[in-house]
XYZ file of C-alpha atoms in Angstrom:
134
model
C -159.546 -134.093 14.330
C -161.621 -137.802 15.433
C -161.069 -139.705 12.353
C -163.513 -142.656 11.636
C -161.467 -145.933 12.713
C -161.384 -147.966 15.142
C -159.708 -146.750 18.729
C -158.041 -148.730 22.364
C -159.867 -147.026 24.569
C -159.057 -146.211 28.291
C -161.147 -145.013 31.016
C -161.788 -144.355 34.656
C -163.706 -143.110 37.069
C -162.744 -142.866 41.251
C -164.699 -146.517 41.497
C -162.712 -148.074 39.018
C -160.933 -148.507 35.497
C -160.957 -149.970 32.166
C -160.209 -150.802 28.663
C -162.199 -151.722 25.543
C -162.260 -150.961 21.658
C -164.280 -148.080 20.355
C -165.467 -147.880 16.699
C -166.581 -144.258 15.227
C -167.519 -144.089 11.580
C -170.572 -141.405 10.167
C -171.210 -139.696 13.095
C -172.024 -142.877 14.952
C -169.723 -144.869 18.255
C -169.644 -147.906 19.456
C -167.811 -150.779 21.205
C -167.245 -152.873 24.229
C -165.304 -153.983 26.835
C -165.025 -156.725 29.318
C -168.408 -156.056 30.660
C -170.192 -153.455 28.842
C -171.190 -152.787 25.348
C -172.076 -148.852 24.044
C -173.381 -147.366 21.102
C -174.602 -143.762 20.291
C -173.700 -140.477 18.214
C -170.809 -138.293 18.278
C -170.300 -134.980 16.401
C -167.127 -133.705 15.428
C -166.141 -130.035 15.315
C -162.395 -129.277 14.191
C -160.376 -130.959 16.923
C -163.381 -130.904 19.805
C -166.206 -133.528 19.366
C -169.286 -134.759 21.805
C -170.950 -138.007 22.045
C -174.016 -139.184 23.606
C -173.447 -143.140 24.384
C -176.095 -145.858 26.224
C -174.123 -148.309 28.127
C -175.357 -152.242 28.570
C -173.972 -154.453 30.917
C -173.198 -158.023 29.431
C -171.713 -159.797 32.058
C -173.203 -160.114 35.472
C -171.156 -160.205 38.584
C -168.470 -157.870 37.607
C -168.701 -153.807 38.508
C -168.400 -151.161 35.752
C -166.545 -148.433 36.471
C -169.732 -146.757 37.571
C -170.674 -149.308 40.454
C -173.384 -152.225 39.073
C -175.500 -150.810 37.017
C -176.940 -152.205 33.920
C -177.503 -149.370 31.329
C -176.064 -145.780 31.752
C -176.435 -142.632 29.166
C -173.127 -141.273 28.879
C -172.228 -137.443 27.863
C -168.888 -137.180 26.580
C -166.513 -134.417 25.325
C -163.092 -134.006 24.044
C -160.274 -133.016 22.064
C -158.573 -135.031 19.524
C -155.137 -134.166 18.551
C -153.314 -136.321 16.062
C -154.059 -140.257 17.403
C -154.734 -139.739 20.613
C -158.337 -138.230 21.777
C -159.138 -137.277 25.710
C -162.321 -137.110 27.018
C -164.536 -136.439 30.283
C -167.617 -137.622 30.684
C -170.991 -137.807 33.096
C -173.589 -140.055 33.680
C -177.089 -138.619 35.096
C -177.603 -141.466 37.189
C -174.410 -140.488 39.213
C -174.551 -136.679 39.559
C -170.620 -135.347 40.222
C -169.020 -138.449 39.400
C -166.639 -137.732 36.274
C -165.346 -139.996 33.617
C -162.184 -139.445 32.443
C -160.746 -141.599 29.243
C -158.237 -141.642 26.165
C -158.630 -142.986 22.792
C -155.515 -144.168 20.563
C -156.795 -144.527 16.828
C -155.790 -147.927 15.219
C -154.183 -147.350 11.859
C -154.615 -151.237 11.271
C -157.702 -152.277 12.345
C -161.004 -152.326 10.102
C -164.198 -150.794 11.964
C -167.124 -153.525 11.641
C -170.339 -152.487 10.881
C -172.676 -151.953 13.990
C -175.042 -154.769 12.588
C -172.386 -157.055 11.943
C -172.471 -160.399 14.522
C -169.743 -161.134 16.967
C -167.656 -163.893 15.863
C -168.373 -166.888 18.104
C -165.765 -167.962 20.326
C -163.444 -170.991 18.871
C -161.024 -172.289 20.983
C -159.539 -174.485 18.326
C -158.301 -171.372 16.618
C -156.404 -170.580 19.401
C -152.280 -171.109 19.049
C -151.193 -174.177 20.294
C -148.223 -174.619 23.138
C -145.152 -176.613 22.118
C -145.327 -179.692 23.752
C -142.744 -180.479 26.561
C -140.947 -183.966 26.883
C -140.581 -185.472 30.667
């Protein structure tokens, strides 16, 4: 059964592959990767699930796994056994092109609310490398 929570996502088409983070809660699904954000609804029926997801490109200059489209509607269907879900999907804008993916449940992460703002990047919070003497 696809549980509410946070998942690591891997996905591919013949045009490319990518990874991202996906959150599932209360019949909703949302997430992001280095090129796109995604948001939609999902239905779970035992070990099977379906989802309709709208993708929006947030970074210009990089292609998505479908090419260079700005917004797509994906229709996904898959199965979940334990902590691993696999799915396939299609986009009406790309007939015949199949999206394949895997979701891996992360027991440590907390799913943020979809309305929570994305934290600002602060490079000062990154770990410091040790200094080397010359």
